[in-house]
Coordinates of C-alpha atoms in Angstrom, one line a residue:
X201 CA -55.9 -29.5 52.5
X202 CA -58.0 -31.5 55.1
X203 CA -60.4 -29.1 56.9
X204 CA -60.6 -30.3 60.6
X205 CA -63.1 -29.3 63.2
X206 CA -62.0 -26.9 65.8
X207 CA -61.8 -29.8 68.4
X208 CA -59.4 -31.8 66.1
X209 CA -57.4 -28.7 65.2
X210 CA -56.9 -27.9 69.0
X211 CA -55.9 -31.6 69.8
X212 CA -53.4 -31.7 66.8
X213 CA -52.1 -28.2 67.0
X214 CA -49.1 -27.6 69.4
X215 CA -51.3 -25.6 71.7
X216 CA -53.1 -28.7 72.6
X217 CA -50.1 -30.0 74.2
X218 CA -49.3 -26.7 76.0
X219 CA -52.9 -26.6 77.3
X220 CA -52.3 -30.0 78.8
X221 CA -49.2 -28.6 80.6
X222 CA -51.2 -25.5 81.9
X223 CA -53.8 -27.8 83.6
X224 CA -51.0 -29.0 85.7
X225 CA -49.6 -25.8 86.4
X226 CA -46.9 -25.0 83.8
X227 CA -47.8 -21.7 82.4
X228 CA -46.4 -20.5 79.2
X229 CA -47.0 -16.6 79.7
X230 CA -47.0 -14.5 76.8
X231 CA -46.3 -17.3 74.2
X232 CA -49.2 -19.3 75.5
X233 CA -51.5 -16.4 74.8
X234 CA -50.0 -15.9 71.4
X235 CA -50.7 -19.5 70.5
X236 CA -54.1 -19.4 71.8
X237 CA -54.7 -16.2 69.7
X238 CA -53.4 -18.0 66.4
X239 CA -55.6 -20.9 67.3
X240 CA -58.8 -18.9 67.5
X241 CA -58.1 -17.3 64.1
X242 CA -57.1 -20.7 62.6
X243 CA -60.4 -22.4 64.1
X244 CA -62.5 -19.3 62.8
X245 CA -61.0 -19.8 59.2
X246 CA -61.8 -23.5 59.4
X247 CA -65.5 -22.8 60.6
X248 CA -65.9 -20.3 57.8
X249 CA -64.5 -22.8 55.4
X250 CA -67.0 -25.3 56.6
X251 CA -69.7 -22.8 56.2
X252 CA -69.0 -22.4 52.9
X253 CA -70.0 -25.9 51.9
X254 CA -73.1 -25.6 53.7
X255 CA -74.1 -22.6 51.9
X256 CA -73.4 -24.0 48.6
X257 CA -75.6 -27.1 49.3
X258 CA -78.5 -24.6 50.5
X259 CA -78.2 -22.7 47.3
X260 CA -78.6 -26.0 45.4
X261 CA -81.7 -26.8 47.5
X262 CA -83.1 -23.5 46.5
X263 CA -82.8 -24.3 43.1
X264 CA -84.3 -27.6 43.5
X265 CA -87.2 -25.9 45.0
X266 CA -87.8 -23.4 42.1
X267 CA -87.3 -26.4 39.6
X268 CA -89.4 -29.0 41.3
X269 CA -86.6 -31.5 41.8
X270 CA -86.5 -34.2 44.7
X271 CA -83.2 -35.0 44.3
X272 CA -79.9 -34.0 42.5
X273 CA -77.0 -36.4 41.7
X274 CA -73.6 -34.9 41.5
X275 CA -71.0 -36.9 39.8
X276 CA -67.3 -36.9 40.5
X277 CA -66.6 -37.5 36.9
X278 CA -66.5 -35.5 33.7
X279 CA -68.2 -36.0 30.2
X280 CA -65.6 -38.9 29.5
X281 CA -66.1 -41.0 32.6
X282 CA -62.5 -39.9 33.5
X283 CA -61.1 -41.0 36.9
X284 CA -59.2 -37.9 37.4
X285 CA -61.3 -35.0 36.0
X286 CA -59.9 -31.7 35.3
X287 CA -60.6 -28.7 37.6
X288 CA -63.8 -27.8 35.7
X289 CA -65.6 -30.9 36.8
X290 CA -64.3 -31.3 40.3
X291 CA -67.8 -30.6 41.3
X292 CA -68.0 -33.0 44.3
X293 CA -64.9 -31.0 45.7
X294 CA -66.6 -27.5 45.4
X295 CA -69.9 -28.6 46.8
X296 CA -68.6 -30.5 49.8
X297 CA -65.0 -30.1 50.1
X298 CA -64.2 -33.8 49.5
X299 CA -61.1 -34.2 47.4
X300 CA -60.8 -38.0 46.9
X301 CA -60.7 -39.1 43.3
X302 CA -63.8 -41.4 43.8
X303 CA -67.0 -40.0 45.1
X304 CA -70.6 -38.9 44.0
X305 CA -73.1 -36.9 46.0
X306 CA -76.7 -37.0 46.3
X307 CA -78.7 -34.1 47.6
X308 CA -82.4 -34.2 48.8
X309 CA -84.4 -31.7 50.5
X310 CA -83.5 -33.2 53.8
X311 CA -80.3 -35.1 53.0
X312 CA -76.7 -34.7 51.4
X313 CA -74.8 -38.0 51.2
X314 CA -71.5 -38.9 49.7
X315 CA -70.7 -42.3 48.2
X316 CA -67.1 -43.3 48.0
X317 CA -65.1 -46.5 48.6
X318 CA -62.9 -48.0 51.4
X319 CA -59.7 -45.9 50.3
X320 CA -61.5 -42.6 51.5
X321 CA -63.4 -43.5 54.5
X322 CA -61.1 -41.7 56.9
X323 CA -60.3 -38.9 54.5
X324 CA -64.1 -38.4 53.9
X325 CA -65.1 -38.3 57.7
X326 CA -62.5 -35.7 58.3
X327 CA -63.2 -33.5 55.1
X328 CA -67.0 -33.8 55.6
X329 CA -67.0 -32.8 59.1
X330 CA -69.4 -29.8 59.7
X331 CA -70.6 -29.6 56.1
X332 CA -73.8 -31.4 56.8
X333 CA -72.9 -34.3 54.2
X334 CA -73.1 -37.8 55.7
X335 CA -70.7 -40.6 54.3
X336 CA -72.1 -43.6 52.6
X337 CA -69.4 -46.2 52.8
X338 CA -69.7 -47.7 49.0
X339 CA -68.9 -51.5 48.7
X340 CA -69.6 -52.2 52.4
X341 CA -72.3 -54.9 53.1
X342 CA -75.8 -53.2 53.7
X343 CA -74.7 -49.9 52.1
X344 CA -77.1 -49.2 49.4
X345 CA -75.9 -48.0 46.1
X346 CA -77.2 -44.6 44.8
X347 CA -79.9 -46.0 42.6
X348 CA -81.0 -48.2 45.4
X349 CA -81.0 -45.5 47.9
X350 CA -82.9 -43.0 45.6
X351 CA -85.6 -45.9 45.0
X352 CA -89.0 -44.6 46.6
X353 CA -87.3 -41.3 47.8
X354 CA -87.7 -39.4 44.8
X355 CA -90.0 -38.8 42.1
X356 CA -88.0 -36.3 40.0
X357 CA -84.3 -36.8 39.9
X358 CA -81.9 -34.3 38.2
X359 CA -78.6 -35.0 36.9
X360 CA -75.8 -33.2 34.9
X361 CA -76.0 -35.3 31.8
X362 CA -72.7 -34.5 31.0
X363 CA -71.0 -36.1 33.9
X364 CA -73.0 -39.4 34.6
X365 CA -72.9 -42.1 32.3
X366 CA -75.7 -43.7 30.4
X367 CA -74.9 -47.0 32.1
X368 CA -75.5 -45.2 35.6
X369 CA -78.8 -43.7 34.5
X370 CA -80.1 -46.9 33.2
X371 CA -79.3 -48.3 36.8
X372 CA -81.3 -45.3 38.2
X373 CA -84.2 -46.1 35.9
X374 CA -84.0 -49.7 36.8
X375 CA -84.0 -49.2 40.6
X376 CA -86.4 -46.3 40.9
X377 CA -89.1 -47.6 38.5
X378 CA -91.5 -44.7 37.2
X379 CA -89.2 -41.8 38.0
X380 CA -88.3 -38.8 35.9
X381 CA -84.8 -38.1 35.2
X382 CA -84.0 -34.5 34.3
X383 CA -81.1 -34.0 32.3
X384 CA -79.5 -30.7 33.2
X385 CA -76.1 -30.2 31.6
X386 CA -73.6 -28.0 33.5
X387 CA -76.2 -28.1 36.4
X388 CA -74.0 -26.1 38.9
X389 CA -73.0 -23.6 36.3
X390 CA -75.2 -20.7 37.8
X391 CA -73.9 -21.3 41.5
X392 CA -70.3 -21.9 40.8
X393 CA -69.1 -18.4 39.9
X394 CA -65.6 -18.9 39.4
X395 CA -65.9 -22.3 37.7
X396 CA -62.6 -23.1 35.8
X397 CA -62.8 -23.2 31.8
X398 CA -62.6 -26.5 29.7
X399 CA -58.9 -27.0 29.7
X400 CA -56.9 -26.7 26.3
X401 CA -53.3 -28.0 26.2
X402 CA -50.7 -28.6 23.4
X403 CA -51.0 -31.9 21.6
X404 CA -48.0 -34.0 20.5
X405 CA -48.0 -37.4 18.6
X406 CA -45.8 -40.3 19.6
X407 CA -43.1 -41.5 17.5
X408 CA -43.9 -45.0 17.5
X409 CA -40.4 -46.1 16.1
X410 CA -38.7 -44.7 19.2
X411 CA -41.0 -45.3 21.9
X412 CA -42.9 -48.4 21.0
X413 CA -46.4 -49.5 20.1
X414 CA -48.3 -49.8 16.9
X415 CA -48.9 -47.2 14.2
X416 CA -52.2 -45.3 14.2
X417 CA -53.4 -46.5 11.1
X418 CA -52.7 -50.1 12.0
X419 CA -54.9 -49.8 15.0
X420 CA -57.7 -48.1 12.8
X421 CA -57.6 -51.0 10.3
X422 CA -57.9 -53.5 13.4
X423 CA -61.0 -51.4 14.7
X424 CA -62.6 -51.4 11.3
X425 CA -62.1 -55.2 11.1
X426 CA -63.8 -55.5 14.3
X427 CA -66.6 -53.4 13.0
X428 CA -67.1 -55.7 10.1
X429 CA -67.2 -58.8 12.1
X430 CA -69.8 -57.2 14.3
X431 CA -72.1 -55.7 11.9
X432 CA -71.8 -52.0 12.7
X433 CA -70.9 -49.0 10.5
X434 CA -69.5 -46.6 13.1
X435 CA -67.6 -46.6 16.4
X436 CA -68.2 -43.7 18.9
X437 CA -65.1 -43.4 21.3
X438 CA -65.7 -41.2 24.4
X439 CA -63.0 -42.5 26.8
X440 CA -60.0 -40.2 26.7
X441 CA -57.2 -43.0 27.2
X442 CA -58.9 -45.1 24.5
X443 CA -58.9 -42.0 22.0
X444 CA -55.4 -41.1 23.0
X445 CA -54.0 -44.9 22.4
X446 CA -55.9 -45.2 19.1
X447 CA -54.6 -41.8 17.6
X448 CA -51.1 -42.1 19.2
X449 CA -51.9 -38.7 20.6
X450 CA -51.0 -37.3 24.0
X451 CA -52.0 -33.8 25.8
X452 CA -52.2 -32.5 29.3
X453 CA -55.8 -31.4 29.6
X454 CA -56.1 -33.5 32.9
X455 CA -53.3 -33.2 35.6
X456 CA -51.0 -36.3 35.7
X457 CA -53.1 -37.8 32.8
X458 CA -51.4 -37.3 29.0
X459 CA -54.9 -36.9 27.9
X460 CA -57.0 -34.7 25.3
X461 CA -60.5 -33.7 25.9
X462 CA -62.1 -35.1 22.8
X463 CA -64.3 -37.6 21.2
X464 CA -63.7 -40.0 18.2
X465 CA -65.9 -41.4 15.5
X466 CA -64.6 -44.1 13.3
X467 CA -66.3 -45.5 10.0
X468 CA -65.1 -47.5 7.2
X469 CA -64.3 -44.4 5.3
X470 CA -63.4 -41.9 7.9
X471 CA -61.8 -41.1 11.2
X472 CA -63.1 -38.0 12.8
X473 CA -61.5 -36.3 16.0
X474 CA -63.5 -33.9 17.8
X475 CA -61.2 -31.7 19.9
X476 CA -61.0 -28.3 21.6
X477 CA -58.3 -27.0 19.5
X478 CA -58.3 -24.3 16.9
X479 CA -55.8 -25.0 13.9
X480 CA -55.4 -21.3 13.4
X481 CA -54.0 -20.3 16.9
X482 CA -52.0 -23.6 17.7
X483 CA -48.4 -23.7 19.1
X484 CA -45.9 -25.2 16.4
X485 CA -45.7 -28.7 17.7
X486 CA -49.5 -29.0 18.1
X487 CA -50.1 -27.6 14.5
X488 CA -47.5 -30.1 13.3
X489 CA -49.1 -32.7 15.1
X490 CA -52.5 -31.9 13.5
X491 CA -50.8 -31.9 10.1
X492 CA -49.4 -35.4 10.6
X493 CA -53.0 -36.6 11.8
X494 CA -54.6 -34.9 8.8
X495 CA -52.1 -36.2 6.4
X496 CA -53.0 -39.8 7.6
X497 CA -56.9 -39.1 6.8
X498 CA -57.8 -38.2 10.3
X499 CA -60.2 -35.2 10.5
X500 CA -59.8 -32.6 13.0
X501 CA -63.0 -30.9 14.1
X502 CA -64.4 -28.8 16.7
X503 CA -65.3 -30.6 20.0
X504 CA -69.0 -29.5 20.1
X505 CA -69.5 -30.6 16.3
X506 CA -69.9 -34.3 17.7
X507 CA -73.6 -33.7 18.1
X508 CA -74.2 -32.7 14.7
X509 CA -72.0 -35.6 13.3
X510 CA -74.0 -38.0 15.2
X511 CA -77.5 -36.6 13.9
X512 CA -76.1 -36.8 10.4
X513 CA -75.1 -40.5 10.8
X514 CA -78.5 -41.2 12.5
X515 CA -80.2 -39.6 9.3
X516 CA -77.9 -41.6 7.1
X517 CA -79.1 -44.9 8.8
X518 CA -75.5 -46.1 10.1
X519 CA -75.3 -48.7 12.6
X520 CA -73.6 -47.1 15.8
X521 CA -71.6 -48.8 18.3
X522 CA -71.1 -47.2 22.0
X523 CA -69.8 -48.2 25.5
X524 CA -72.6 -46.8 27.7
X525 CA -70.0 -47.2 30.6
X526 CA -68.0 -44.1 29.4
X527 CA -70.8 -42.7 27.1
X528 CA -72.4 -39.5 29.1
X529 CA -76.1 -39.4 29.4
X530 CA -76.6 -36.1 27.6
X531 CA -74.8 -37.4 24.6
X532 CA -76.7 -40.7 24.6
X533 CA -80.1 -38.6 24.6
X534 CA -79.0 -37.2 21.4
X535 CA -78.0 -40.7 19.8
X536 CA -81.3 -42.2 20.9
X537 CA -83.1 -39.2 19.3
X538 CA -81.1 -39.4 16.1
X539 CA -80.9 -43.3 15.6
X540 CA -83.5 -45.8 15.1
X541 CA -83.4 -48.2 18.1
X542 CA -82.5 -51.2 15.7
X543 CA -79.5 -49.2 14.7
X544 CA -77.6 -49.0 18.0
X545 CA -75.4 -51.5 19.5
X546 CA -74.3 -50.9 23.1
X547 CA -71.5 -53.0 24.7
X548 CA -68.1 -52.9 26.0
X549 CA -65.5 -51.0 23.9
X550 CA -63.0 -53.6 22.3
X551 CA -60.3 -50.8 22.6
X552 CA -59.9 -51.5 26.4
X553 CA -58.6 -54.9 26.1
X554 CA -56.5 -54.2 23.0
X555 CA -54.4 -51.3 24.6
X556 CA -54.0 -53.3 27.9
X557 CA -52.1 -56.2 26.2
X558 CA -48.8 -54.4 25.6
X559 CA -46.5 -54.9 22.5
X560 CA -43.2 -56.5 22.5
X561 CA -41.6 -53.1 21.9
X562 CA -43.6 -51.5 24.7
X563 CA -42.7 -54.1 27.1
X564 CA -38.9 -53.9 26.4
X565 CA -39.3 -50.2 26.8
X566 CA -41.2 -50.6 30.1
X567 CA -38.3 -52.8 31.6
X568 CA -35.7 -50.1 30.7
X569 CA -38.2 -47.2 32.2
X570 CA -38.5 -49.1 35.4
X571 CA -34.7 -49.2 35.9
X572 CA -34.6 -45.5 35.2
X573 CA -37.3 -44.8 37.5
X574 CA -35.6 -47.2 40.2
X575 CA -32.4 -45.0 40.0
X576 CA -34.4 -41.9 40.9
X577 CA -36.2 -44.0 43.8
X578 CA -32.9 -45.1 45.1
X579 CA -31.2 -41.8 45.2
X580 CA -34.4 -40.4 47.0
X581 CA -34.3 -43.1 49.7
X582 CA -30.6 -42.5 50.2
X583 CA -31.3 -38.8 50.5
X584 CA -34.2 -39.3 52.9
X585 CA -32.2 -41.6 55.2
X586 CA -29.2 -39.6 55.4
X587 CA -31.4 -36.1 55.7
X588 CA -33.7 -37.6 58.7
X589 CA -30.6 -39.1 60.4
X590 CA -28.8 -35.9 60.4
X591 CA -31.5 -34.3 62.5
X592 CA -32.7 -32.0 60.1
X593 CA -36.4 -31.6 60.0
X594 CA -37.6 -33.1 56.7
X595 CA -41.5 -32.8 56.2
X596 CA -43.5 -35.0 54.0
X597 CA -44.1 -32.2 51.5
X598 CA -40.3 -31.6 51.0
X599 CA -39.7 -35.4 50.6
X600 CA -42.4 -35.3 48.0
X601 CA -40.8 -32.5 46.2
X602 CA -37.4 -34.2 46.5
X603 CA -38.7 -37.2 44.6
X604 CA -40.0 -35.2 41.9
X605 CA -37.0 -33.2 41.1
X606 CA -35.2 -36.4 40.8
X607 CA -37.7 -38.0 38.4
X608 CA -37.5 -34.8 36.5
X609 CA -33.9 -35.7 35.6
X610 CA -34.8 -38.7 33.7
X611 CA -34.8 -38.2 29.9
X612 CA -38.4 -38.5 28.6
X613 CA -40.0 -37.6 31.9
X614 CA -43.4 -35.9 31.3
X615 CA -44.6 -35.4 34.8
X616 CA -45.7 -37.5 37.7
X617 CA -48.6 -40.1 36.9
X618 CA -50.5 -39.2 40.1
X619 CA -50.0 -36.8 43.0
X620 CA -47.3 -38.2 45.3
X621 CA -48.5 -39.8 48.6
X622 CA -46.0 -38.9 51.2
X623 CA -47.0 -40.1 54.2
X624 CA -45.3 -40.5 57.7
X625 CA -46.7 -42.4 60.6
X626 CA -50.7 -41.7 61.0
X627 CA -50.9 -40.0 57.7
X628 CA -50.0 -43.4 55.9
X629 CA -53.1 -44.8 57.5
X630 CA -55.1 -42.7 54.7
X631 CA -54.7 -45.0 51.6
X632 CA -55.0 -41.9 49.2
X633 CA -53.4 -39.1 51.7
X634 CA -53.2 -35.9 50.2
X635 CA -49.7 -34.3 51.4
X636 CA -50.3 -30.7 52.5
X637 CA -47.8 -28.2 51.3
X638 CA -48.2 -26.3 54.5
X639 CA -48.1 -28.2 57.9
X640 CA -47.2 -31.5 56.6
X641 CA -45.7 -33.8 59.2
X642 CA -42.1 -34.1 60.0
X643 CA -40.2 -37.5 59.2
X644 CA -38.8 -38.7 62.3
X645 CA -35.9 -41.2 62.7
X646 CA -38.4 -43.9 64.1
X647 CA -41.7 -45.7 62.7
X648 CA -42.7 -46.0 59.3
X649 CA -42.8 -43.4 56.0
X650 CA -45.1 -44.6 52.9
X651 CA -44.2 -43.2 49.5
X652 CA -46.6 -44.1 46.7
X653 CA -45.6 -42.5 43.4
X654 CA -45.0 -42.7 39.7
X655 CA -43.7 -41.0 36.6
X656 CA -45.1 -40.4 33.2
X657 CA -42.4 -40.9 30.4
X658 CA -42.7 -41.1 26.9
X659 CA -41.4 -44.9 27.3
X660 CA -44.1 -45.8 29.8
X661 CA -45.9 -45.1 33.2
X662 CA -44.8 -46.1 36.4
X663 CA -46.1 -46.7 39.7
X664 CA -44.4 -47.9 43.0
X665 CA -45.0 -47.8 46.7
X666 CA -42.2 -48.4 49.2
X667 CA -42.8 -48.4 53.2
X668 CA -39.5 -47.4 54.8
X669 CA -38.6 -48.1 58.3
X670 CA -36.9 -44.9 59.4
X671 CA -35.4 -46.2 62.5
X672 CA -36.7 -48.5 65.5
X673 CA -40.1 -49.9 64.9
X674 CA -42.7 -51.6 67.4
X675 CA -43.3 -55.3 67.2
X676 CA -46.8 -54.9 65.6
X677 CA -45.3 -52.4 63.0
X678 CA -42.7 -55.1 62.2
X679 CA -45.4 -57.9 62.1
X680 CA -47.8 -55.8 59.8
X681 CA -44.9 -54.9 57.5
X682 CA -43.9 -58.6 57.0
X683 CA -47.3 -60.0 56.6
X684 CA -48.0 -57.4 53.8
X685 CA -44.5 -58.1 52.2
X686 CA -45.1 -61.9 52.3
X687 CA -48.6 -61.1 50.6
X688 CA -46.8 -59.1 47.6
X689 CA -44.2 -61.6 47.2
X690 CA -46.7 -64.6 47.3
X691 CA -48.6 -63.0 44.4
X692 CA -45.5 -62.3 42.7
X693 CA -44.4 -65.8 42.6
X694 CA -47.7 -67.2 41.3
X695 CA -48.0 -69.5 38.4
X696 CA -51.3 -70.1 37.2
X697 CA -53.3 -71.8 34.1
X698 CA -54.4 -69.6 31.3
X699 CA -57.8 -68.2 31.7
X700 CA -57.3 -67.4 35.4
X701 CA -58.8 -64.2 36.5
X702 CA -57.4 -61.5 38.8
X703 CA -60.4 -62.3 41.2
X704 CA -59.0 -65.8 41.7
X705 CA -55.3 -64.9 42.5
X706 CA -56.3 -62.0 45.0
X707 CA -56.4 -64.4 47.8
X708 CA -52.6 -65.0 47.2
X709 CA -51.9 -61.6 48.4
X710 CA -54.4 -61.4 51.4
X711 CA -53.7 -64.9 52.9
X712 CA -50.8 -63.8 55.2
X713 CA -53.0 -61.3 56.5
X714 CA -56.1 -63.4 56.6
X715 CA -54.3 -66.0 58.7
X716 CA -53.6 -63.4 61.3
X717 CA -57.3 -61.9 60.9
X718 CA -56.3 -58.7 59.3
X719 CA -57.4 -57.4 55.9
X720 CA -57.5 -54.1 53.7
X721 CA -60.6 -52.7 51.9
X722 CA -59.2 -51.5 48.6
X723 CA -58.2 -53.9 45.5
X724 CA -54.7 -55.6 45.2
X725 CA -53.9 -54.6 41.8
X726 CA -55.0 -52.4 38.8
X727 CA -53.7 -52.2 35.2
X728 CA -51.3 -49.8 34.3
X729 CA -51.2 -47.8 30.9
X730 CA -48.3 -47.2 28.6
X731 CA -47.7 -43.3 29.0
X732 CA -51.3 -43.2 29.9
X733 CA -53.6 -43.4 32.8
X734 CA -52.1 -45.0 35.8
X735 CA -55.3 -46.9 36.3
X736 CA -56.5 -49.0 33.5
X737 CA -58.8 -51.9 32.9
X738 CA -60.4 -54.3 31.9
X739 CA -57.8 -56.7 34.4
X740 CA -57.8 -56.2 38.2
X741 CA -56.7 -58.2 41.2
X742 CA -59.5 -57.6 43.7
X743 CA -61.8 -59.8 45.9
X744 CA -64.8 -58.5 43.7
X745 CA -65.6 -60.6 40.9
X746 CA -64.2 -59.4 37.6
X747 CA -64.6 -62.1 34.5
X748 CA -61.6 -60.5 32.6
X749 CA -58.7 -63.4 32.4
X750 CA -55.1 -62.3 32.9
X751 CA -53.5 -62.2 29.6
X752 CA -49.7 -62.5 28.7
X753 CA -48.7 -58.8 27.9
X754 CA -50.8 -57.1 30.7
X755 CA -49.1 -55.0 33.2
X756 CA -50.7 -54.8 36.8
X757 CA -49.7 -53.6 40.2
X758 CA -49.3 -56.0 43.1
X759 CA -50.0 -53.8 46.2
X760 CA -51.4 -55.4 49.4
X761 CA -51.7 -53.4 52.7
X762 CA -52.7 -52.7 56.1
X763 CA -53.9 -49.7 57.7
X764 CA -54.2 -48.9 61.6
X765 CA -56.1 -45.6 61.9
X766 CA -54.1 -42.9 64.1
X767 CA -51.0 -45.1 63.8
X768 CA -49.6 -46.0 60.4
X769 CA -50.2 -47.6 57.1
X770 CA -48.2 -50.1 55.2
X771 CA -48.3 -50.8 51.6
X772 CA -45.7 -52.7 49.5
X773 CA -46.3 -52.3 45.7
X774 CA -44.4 -53.7 42.6
X775 CA -45.5 -53.7 39.0
X776 CA -46.0 -57.3 37.3
X777 CA -46.0 -58.1 33.6
X778 CA -48.2 -61.2 33.0
X779 CA -46.1 -63.5 30.9
X780 CA -46.3 -67.1 29.4
X781 CA -44.9 -70.0 31.5
X782 CA -44.8 -73.0 29.3
X783 CA -47.3 -75.9 28.3
X784 CA -47.8 -79.1 29.6
X785 CA -50.5 -82.0 29.4
X786 CA -52.7 -80.0 31.7
X787 CA -52.8 -76.7 29.5
X788 CA -50.9 -73.4 28.8
X789 CA -49.5 -71.7 32.1
X790 CA -48.7 -67.9 32.9
X791 CA -46.7 -66.3 35.8
X792 CA -45.4 -62.8 36.6
X793 CA -42.3 -60.8 35.8
X794 CA -41.6 -58.1 38.2
X795 CA -40.7 -55.0 36.3
X796 CA -40.3 -52.5 39.5
X797 CA -36.5 -52.2 40.1
X798 CA -36.2 -50.9 43.6
X799 CA -35.0 -52.3 46.9
X800 CA -37.3 -53.5 49.7
X801 CA -36.0 -52.6 53.1
X802 CA -35.5 -55.6 55.2
X803 CA -34.8 -54.0 58.7
X804 CA -38.3 -54.4 59.6
X805 CA -38.6 -57.9 58.4
X806 CA -39.3 -60.9 60.7
X807 CA -37.7 -63.8 58.8
X808 CA -39.5 -66.7 60.5
X809 CA -42.9 -65.0 59.6
X810 CA -42.0 -64.3 56.1
X811 CA -40.9 -67.9 55.6
X812 CA -38.1 -69.3 53.6
X813 CA -39.5 -69.3 50.0
X814 CA -40.5 -65.6 50.4
X815 CA -37.4 -64.8 52.0
X816 CA -35.1 -66.4 49.4
X817 CA -37.4 -64.2 46.8
X818 CA -36.7 -61.1 48.6
X819 CA -33.0 -61.7 49.0
X820 CA -32.6 -62.6 45.1
X821 CA -34.7 -59.5 44.0
X822 CA -32.8 -57.2 46.2
X823 CA -29.5 -58.9 44.8
X824 CA -30.7 -58.3 41.2
X825 CA -32.0 -54.6 42.1
X826 CA -28.3 -54.0 43.2
X827 CA -26.7 -55.6 40.4
X828 CA -28.9 -53.5 37.9
X829 CA -28.7 -50.2 39.7
X830 CA -25.3 -50.1 41.0
X831 CA -23.6 -49.0 37.8
X832 CA -26.0 -46.2 37.2
X833 CA -26.0 -44.6 40.7
X834 CA -23.4 -42.3 42.3
X835 CA -20.8 -44.2 43.9
X836 CA -21.9 -43.1 47.5
X837 CA -25.5 -44.4 46.5
X838 CA -24.4 -47.6 45.2
X839 CA -22.2 -48.2 48.4
X840 CA -25.4 -47.6 50.4
X841 CA -27.6 -49.8 48.4
X842 CA -24.9 -52.6 48.7
X843 CA -25.6 -52.6 52.4
X844 CA -29.3 -52.3 51.9
X845 CA -29.6 -55.4 49.6
X846 CA -26.9 -57.8 51.6
X847 CA -28.7 -60.8 52.9

């Protein structure tokens, strides 16, 4: 929940409007004083919450004085560099109240700072109000990175070695020169009294015959061949989605991500999975999954035994490969103590690219999954339009819950792929708005409502954003709506030579906005996993340089946007499959196939601003959506969709 200052609360609370009326002589008697009393209580609670974060930072500074630390870095990640850590490792949230998925904190004796990117600038300013924590806008020109900022400001820097990567510490040492890095695993443990335990959830293995992909031992043999070619004896995987992909296992240790907290060591003779599970106290399905794995030669071992295993391999003089971008610093220290320097190879894990290129069976399943997901979306949009038009007050939270309930009816549904973003009007101006259970805005029959959501299914992962005109819209709303939509369509229609990167095509989605001197701060597209993380690499479509070419079989989002603080946000998102598009004397060519199957509302489109080519694409797309989904929808929804998709 967003914590506002008393001033902001007063302005947004219904009391603020009544106070204005009071000033012009319109008294509300007993009702007014009751509201005033409620406001005072609310403000006191907000102030108490803010003081909680100040107290926690003060306690950390006391620890710093006792230990002789000049600075502490608190990471927003976990021991596996996960984008969405489990509750145990949401240390930034506990310390500062900031709930965004991307954020790291630096505490010194006279400064507290949060580094996060443009998706969370507005949210961070609201949530950090009154905590004493200053926002550092990462990615903005002239904003120093954490290593750069700490240079010349600290001689002793403490880090939770479990939750910062080896790569980050290398940058820290490079920027700060002769600085001492103190590795303190679970640094906040003594302060965080009710800290959650490391999660343990049931494990399941995927049926490749039914749900696509490759058999696990086929993947293991591919990795072993890669090891031979690279001259390494052992590969350590610490990224959870890489392990899940390689072993064809899924769990629920992290909300919205079907992952299992674990490590994996692969040699030419063994596959050793270090996981927080005990075979003696497992539910039947997990026990069966472990039996299946062990039947194929996978050794299931305790999570903490990874340290002894690495020490043993070091003593045996094996040559080890690890990826420093996902390897935590604490484990890296164990490795460096156990292996000779010439027996260590650091680089980018080959698994990242291999899992990003979907197989033919996965692609076919994804096409059907997006059709199924589209049915849920159309049923939701039909319900939303009718409920709001009826005059019944529908809140952002109720709408979010309704969408989740419709998705849950789809066979193979295993939960949402991220927390629904259900945002009306000004809420939509926060790119990663967290819809509050209590007190969320009522969706009105005018203006814009933005819903960004997705599902986890045995047959794939979905992600879709629709900005919905709920009724009359202003001219600037229509203009922004059309320009963002044109950018999404222009990228969808792209044809490009093999070897092109996402960095090179990013401008296609931004050009309509740029021509109007408008822009958005986040990336245009991210990779999407296959019943895995909704965000995955190595490809991306963004203005920052990324050397990874787009390859046939990659699945990537296309989501340009615009945000007007205090007014509204607009984002249109479809998911694109990169595919081959022929060969000519000038080389091999690629293009995109749109997987998302859900209509785009045209009532806010300005046709002349969209242009004839994009308008033709939009009409063709909507017509295809209707033809595909109408036979699968209830008759009344199909009739409604017909009106929505008619030119």
